Short mmCIF file of C-alpha atoms in Angstrom, two decimals:
data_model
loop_
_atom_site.label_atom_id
_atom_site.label_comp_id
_atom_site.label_asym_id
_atom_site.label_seq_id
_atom_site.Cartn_x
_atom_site.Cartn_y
_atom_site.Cartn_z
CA UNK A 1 0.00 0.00 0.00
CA UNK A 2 0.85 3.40 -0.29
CA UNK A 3 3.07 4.89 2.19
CA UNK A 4 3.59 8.12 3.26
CA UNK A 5 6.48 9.33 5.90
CA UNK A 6 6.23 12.38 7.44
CA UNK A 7 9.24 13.91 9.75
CA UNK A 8 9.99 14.94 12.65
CA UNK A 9 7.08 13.55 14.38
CA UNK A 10 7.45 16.03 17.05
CA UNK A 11 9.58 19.69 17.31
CA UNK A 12 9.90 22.30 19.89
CA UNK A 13 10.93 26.02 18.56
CA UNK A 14 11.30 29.19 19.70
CA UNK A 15 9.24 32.01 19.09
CA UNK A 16 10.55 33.52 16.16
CA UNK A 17 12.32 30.81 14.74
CA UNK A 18 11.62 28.69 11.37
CA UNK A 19 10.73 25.22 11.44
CA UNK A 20 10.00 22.77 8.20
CA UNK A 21 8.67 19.46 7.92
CA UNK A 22 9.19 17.06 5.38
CA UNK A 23 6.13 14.90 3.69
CA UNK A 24 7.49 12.04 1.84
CA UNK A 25 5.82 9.52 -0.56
CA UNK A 26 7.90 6.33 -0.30
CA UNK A 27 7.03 3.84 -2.71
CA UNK A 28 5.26 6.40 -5.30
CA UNK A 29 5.54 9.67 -6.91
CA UNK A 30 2.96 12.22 -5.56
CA UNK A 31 2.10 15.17 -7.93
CA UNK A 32 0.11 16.64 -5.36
CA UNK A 33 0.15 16.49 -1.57
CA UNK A 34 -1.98 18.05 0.78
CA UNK A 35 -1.32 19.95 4.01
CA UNK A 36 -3.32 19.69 6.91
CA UNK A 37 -3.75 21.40 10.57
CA UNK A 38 -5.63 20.08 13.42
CA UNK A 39 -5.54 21.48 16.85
CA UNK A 40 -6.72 19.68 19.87
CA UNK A 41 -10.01 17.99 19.47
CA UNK A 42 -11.33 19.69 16.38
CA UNK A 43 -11.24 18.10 12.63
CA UNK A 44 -8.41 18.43 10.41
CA UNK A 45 -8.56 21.82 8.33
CA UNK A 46 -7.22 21.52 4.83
CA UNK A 47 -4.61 24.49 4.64
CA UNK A 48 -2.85 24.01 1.52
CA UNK A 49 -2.45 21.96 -1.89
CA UNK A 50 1.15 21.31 -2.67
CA UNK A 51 1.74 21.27 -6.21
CA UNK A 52 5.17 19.27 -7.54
CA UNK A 53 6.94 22.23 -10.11
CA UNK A 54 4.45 24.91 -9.30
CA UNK A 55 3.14 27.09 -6.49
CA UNK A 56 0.99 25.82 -3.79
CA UNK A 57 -2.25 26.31 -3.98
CA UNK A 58 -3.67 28.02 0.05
CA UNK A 59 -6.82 28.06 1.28
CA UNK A 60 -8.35 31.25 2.61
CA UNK A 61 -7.71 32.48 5.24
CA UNK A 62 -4.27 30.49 5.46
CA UNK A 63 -0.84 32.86 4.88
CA UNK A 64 1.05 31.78 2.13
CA UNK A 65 4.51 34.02 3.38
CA UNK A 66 3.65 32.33 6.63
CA UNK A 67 3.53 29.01 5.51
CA UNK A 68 6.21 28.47 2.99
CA UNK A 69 5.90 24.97 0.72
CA UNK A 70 7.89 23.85 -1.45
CA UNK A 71 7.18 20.23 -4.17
CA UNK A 72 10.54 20.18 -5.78
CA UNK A 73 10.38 16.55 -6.58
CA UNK A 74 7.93 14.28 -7.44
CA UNK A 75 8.19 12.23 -3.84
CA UNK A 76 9.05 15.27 -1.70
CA UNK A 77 6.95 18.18 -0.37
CA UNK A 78 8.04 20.37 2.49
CA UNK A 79 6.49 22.86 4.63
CA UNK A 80 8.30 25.46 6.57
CA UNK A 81 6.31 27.52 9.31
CA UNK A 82 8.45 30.52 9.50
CA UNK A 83 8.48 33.14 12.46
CA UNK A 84 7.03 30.44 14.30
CA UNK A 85 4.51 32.37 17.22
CA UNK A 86 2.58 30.38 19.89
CA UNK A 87 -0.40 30.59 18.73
CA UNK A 88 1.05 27.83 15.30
CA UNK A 89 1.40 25.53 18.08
CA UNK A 90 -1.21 22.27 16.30
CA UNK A 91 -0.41 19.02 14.54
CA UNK A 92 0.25 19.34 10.96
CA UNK A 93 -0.49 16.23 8.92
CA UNK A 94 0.40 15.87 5.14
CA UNK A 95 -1.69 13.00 2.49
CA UNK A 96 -0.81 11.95 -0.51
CA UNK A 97 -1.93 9.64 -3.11
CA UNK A 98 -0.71 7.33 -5.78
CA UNK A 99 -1.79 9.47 -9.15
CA UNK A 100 -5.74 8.84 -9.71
CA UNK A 101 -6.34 6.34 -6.82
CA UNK A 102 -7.28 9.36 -3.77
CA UNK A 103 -10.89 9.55 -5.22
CA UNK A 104 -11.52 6.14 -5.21
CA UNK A 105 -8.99 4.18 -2.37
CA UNK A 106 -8.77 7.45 -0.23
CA UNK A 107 -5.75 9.64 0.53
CA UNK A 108 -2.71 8.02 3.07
CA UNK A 109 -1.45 10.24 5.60
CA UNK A 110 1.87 11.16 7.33
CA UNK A 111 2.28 10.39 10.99
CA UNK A 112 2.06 14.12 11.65
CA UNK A 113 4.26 16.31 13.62
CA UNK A 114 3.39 18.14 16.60
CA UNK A 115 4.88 21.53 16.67
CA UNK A 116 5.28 23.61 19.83
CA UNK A 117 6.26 26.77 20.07
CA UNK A 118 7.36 28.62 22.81
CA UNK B 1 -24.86 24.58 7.24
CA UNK B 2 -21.04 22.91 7.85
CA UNK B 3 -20.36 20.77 4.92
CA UNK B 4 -19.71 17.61 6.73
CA UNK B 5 -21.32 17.38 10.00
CA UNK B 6 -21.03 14.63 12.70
CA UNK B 7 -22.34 14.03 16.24
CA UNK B 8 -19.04 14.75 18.59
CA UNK B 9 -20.53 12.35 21.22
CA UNK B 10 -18.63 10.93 22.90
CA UNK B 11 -20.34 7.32 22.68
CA UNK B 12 -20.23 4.84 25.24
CA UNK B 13 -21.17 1.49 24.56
CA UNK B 14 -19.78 -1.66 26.29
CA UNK B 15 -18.05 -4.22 25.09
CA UNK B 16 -19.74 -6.22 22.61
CA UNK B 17 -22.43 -4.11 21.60
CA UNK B 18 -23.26 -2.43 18.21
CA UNK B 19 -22.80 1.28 17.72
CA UNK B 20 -23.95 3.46 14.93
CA UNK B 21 -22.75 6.69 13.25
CA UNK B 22 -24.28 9.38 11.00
CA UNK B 23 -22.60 12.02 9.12
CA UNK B 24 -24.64 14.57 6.83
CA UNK B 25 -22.66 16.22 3.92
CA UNK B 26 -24.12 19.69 2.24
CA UNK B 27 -22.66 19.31 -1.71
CA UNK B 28 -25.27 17.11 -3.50
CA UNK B 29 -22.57 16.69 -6.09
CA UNK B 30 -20.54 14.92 -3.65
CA UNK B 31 -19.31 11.65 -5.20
CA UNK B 32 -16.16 10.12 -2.74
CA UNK B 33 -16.89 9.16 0.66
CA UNK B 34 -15.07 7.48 3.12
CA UNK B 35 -14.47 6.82 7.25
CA UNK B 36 -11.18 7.22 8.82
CA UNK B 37 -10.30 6.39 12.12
CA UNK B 38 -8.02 8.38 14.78
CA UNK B 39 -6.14 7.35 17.52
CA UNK B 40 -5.50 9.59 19.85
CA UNK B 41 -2.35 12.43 19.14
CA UNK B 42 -2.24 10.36 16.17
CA UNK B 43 -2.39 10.67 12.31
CA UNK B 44 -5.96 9.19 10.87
CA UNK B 45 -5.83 6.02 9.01
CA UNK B 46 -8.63 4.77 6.30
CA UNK B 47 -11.10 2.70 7.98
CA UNK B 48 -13.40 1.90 5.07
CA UNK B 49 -14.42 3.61 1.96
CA UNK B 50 -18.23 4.29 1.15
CA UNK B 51 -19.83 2.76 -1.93
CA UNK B 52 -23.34 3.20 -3.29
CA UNK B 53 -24.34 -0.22 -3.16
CA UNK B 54 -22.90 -0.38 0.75
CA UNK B 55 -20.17 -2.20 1.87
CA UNK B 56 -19.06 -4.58 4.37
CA UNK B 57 -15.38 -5.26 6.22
CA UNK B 58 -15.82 -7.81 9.19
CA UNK B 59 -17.64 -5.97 11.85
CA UNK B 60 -17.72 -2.91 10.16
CA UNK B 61 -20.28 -1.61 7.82
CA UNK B 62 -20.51 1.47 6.30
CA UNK B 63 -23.73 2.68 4.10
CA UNK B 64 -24.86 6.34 1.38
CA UNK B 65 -27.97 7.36 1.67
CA UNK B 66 -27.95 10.31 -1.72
CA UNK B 67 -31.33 11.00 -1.48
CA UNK B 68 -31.02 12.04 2.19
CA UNK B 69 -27.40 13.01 1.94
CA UNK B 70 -25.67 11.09 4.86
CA UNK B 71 -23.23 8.04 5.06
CA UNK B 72 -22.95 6.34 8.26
CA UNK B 73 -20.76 3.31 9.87
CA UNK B 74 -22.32 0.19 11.70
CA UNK B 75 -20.01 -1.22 14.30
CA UNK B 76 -20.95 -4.71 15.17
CA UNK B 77 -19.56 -6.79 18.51
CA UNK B 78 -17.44 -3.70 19.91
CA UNK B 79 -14.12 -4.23 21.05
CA UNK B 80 -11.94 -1.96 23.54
CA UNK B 81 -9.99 -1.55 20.63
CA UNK B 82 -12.31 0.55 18.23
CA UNK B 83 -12.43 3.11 21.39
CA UNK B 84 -10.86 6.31 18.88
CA UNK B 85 -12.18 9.01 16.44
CA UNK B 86 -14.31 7.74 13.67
CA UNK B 87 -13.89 10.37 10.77
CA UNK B 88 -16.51 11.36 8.25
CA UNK B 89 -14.94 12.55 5.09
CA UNK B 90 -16.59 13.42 1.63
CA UNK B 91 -14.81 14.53 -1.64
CA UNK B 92 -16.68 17.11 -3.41
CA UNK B 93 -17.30 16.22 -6.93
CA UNK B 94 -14.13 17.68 -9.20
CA UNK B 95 -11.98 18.36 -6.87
CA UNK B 96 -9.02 16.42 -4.90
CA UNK B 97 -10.07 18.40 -1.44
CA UNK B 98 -10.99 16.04 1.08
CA UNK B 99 -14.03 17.77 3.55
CA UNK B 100 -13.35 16.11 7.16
CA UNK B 101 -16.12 16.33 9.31
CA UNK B 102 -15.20 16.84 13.04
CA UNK B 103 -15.02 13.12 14.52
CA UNK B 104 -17.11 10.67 16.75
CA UNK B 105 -15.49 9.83 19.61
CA UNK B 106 -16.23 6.11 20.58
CA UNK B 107 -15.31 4.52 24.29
CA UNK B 108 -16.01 0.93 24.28
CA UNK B 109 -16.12 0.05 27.82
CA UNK B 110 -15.21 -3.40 29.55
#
């Protein structure tokens, strides 16, 4: 099945600092990956659609200089949180999908990784 | 109207016993469906997807109802171990967005 690794699992920043997490797709290539946030007992929120050789694509309301993604390769999207405040403290989960199968065999997602800043 | 809508709950059922969930979805034009499960401070993993006709996995049963516009997941013979989140998630037609509905939390009790 489709596997998708997502890393670190867990980080602790400073306020202020930059912090990016990698979404990989290990045993297929990924055109697209999505970006997810979830913070403590509420549903995931969709906050971006990574795009491999083009811009993301953000949903409102969700800052694109804030959150920085990049889909250089085919099995590879990253997100960096940059100027990381307190209140971006929330698990960010990424899903991907072997080409054409998400619609039908759903999306797999990464393990997550629980960001806190302080 | 929140496009995918679920009771929070929490449910409590003990061991053993058979559980229900309901999830409405707004877009008519909907045409993926599926139930994840979530562990706690985990990531959610796909339980089962939803077909027209039904379908079945062991205990599990999940069920679309388009005229009425709701899916919803049987639980049969309840173990300690399906205590987590069940996920309701719909796909709006032409898009790759998945819509995730906020959870039902199950506690199967000994």
């Amino acid at each position: 099945g489709a596997v998708v690794s997502q890393h670190p699992s867990r980080v602790i920043c400073k306020s202020g600092t930059s912090v990016k997490i990698e979404c990989r797709s290990l045993d297929f290539q990924a055109t697209t990956m999505f970006w997810y946030r979830q913070f403590p007992k509420k549903s995931l929120m969709l906050m971006a659609t990574s795009n491999e050789g083009s811009k993301a694509t953000y949903e409102q309301g969700v800052e694109k200089d804030k959150f920085l993604i990049n889909h250089a390769s085919l099995t590879l999207s990253t997100l960096t949180v940059t100027s990381a405040h307190p209140e971006d403290s929330s698990f960010y989960i990424c899903s991907a999908s072997p080409p054409g199968q998400g619609d039908s065999y759903g999306y797999t997602f990464g393990s997550g990784t629980r960001l806190t800043v302080v | 109207r929140k496009e995918v809508e679920q009771d929070p709950g929490p449910f409590n059922v003990p061991e053993g016993a058979t559980v229900a969930f309901n999830c409405t979805y707004s877009n008519s034009a909907s045409q993926s469906f599926f139930w994840y499960r979530q562990d706690c401070r985990k990531e959610p993993k796909l339980l089962m997807s939803v077909y027209s006709s039904g379908n079945e996995d062991g205990r599990f049963t999940a069920q679309l109802n388009r005229a009425s516009q709701y899916i919803s997941l049987l639980i049969r013979d309840s173990k300690l171990s399906d205590s987590a989140t069940y996920l309701c998630v719909v796909n709006p037609s032409g898009t790759y967005k998945y819509i995730f509905g906020t959870g039902t939390r199950l506690k199967v009790l000994a």
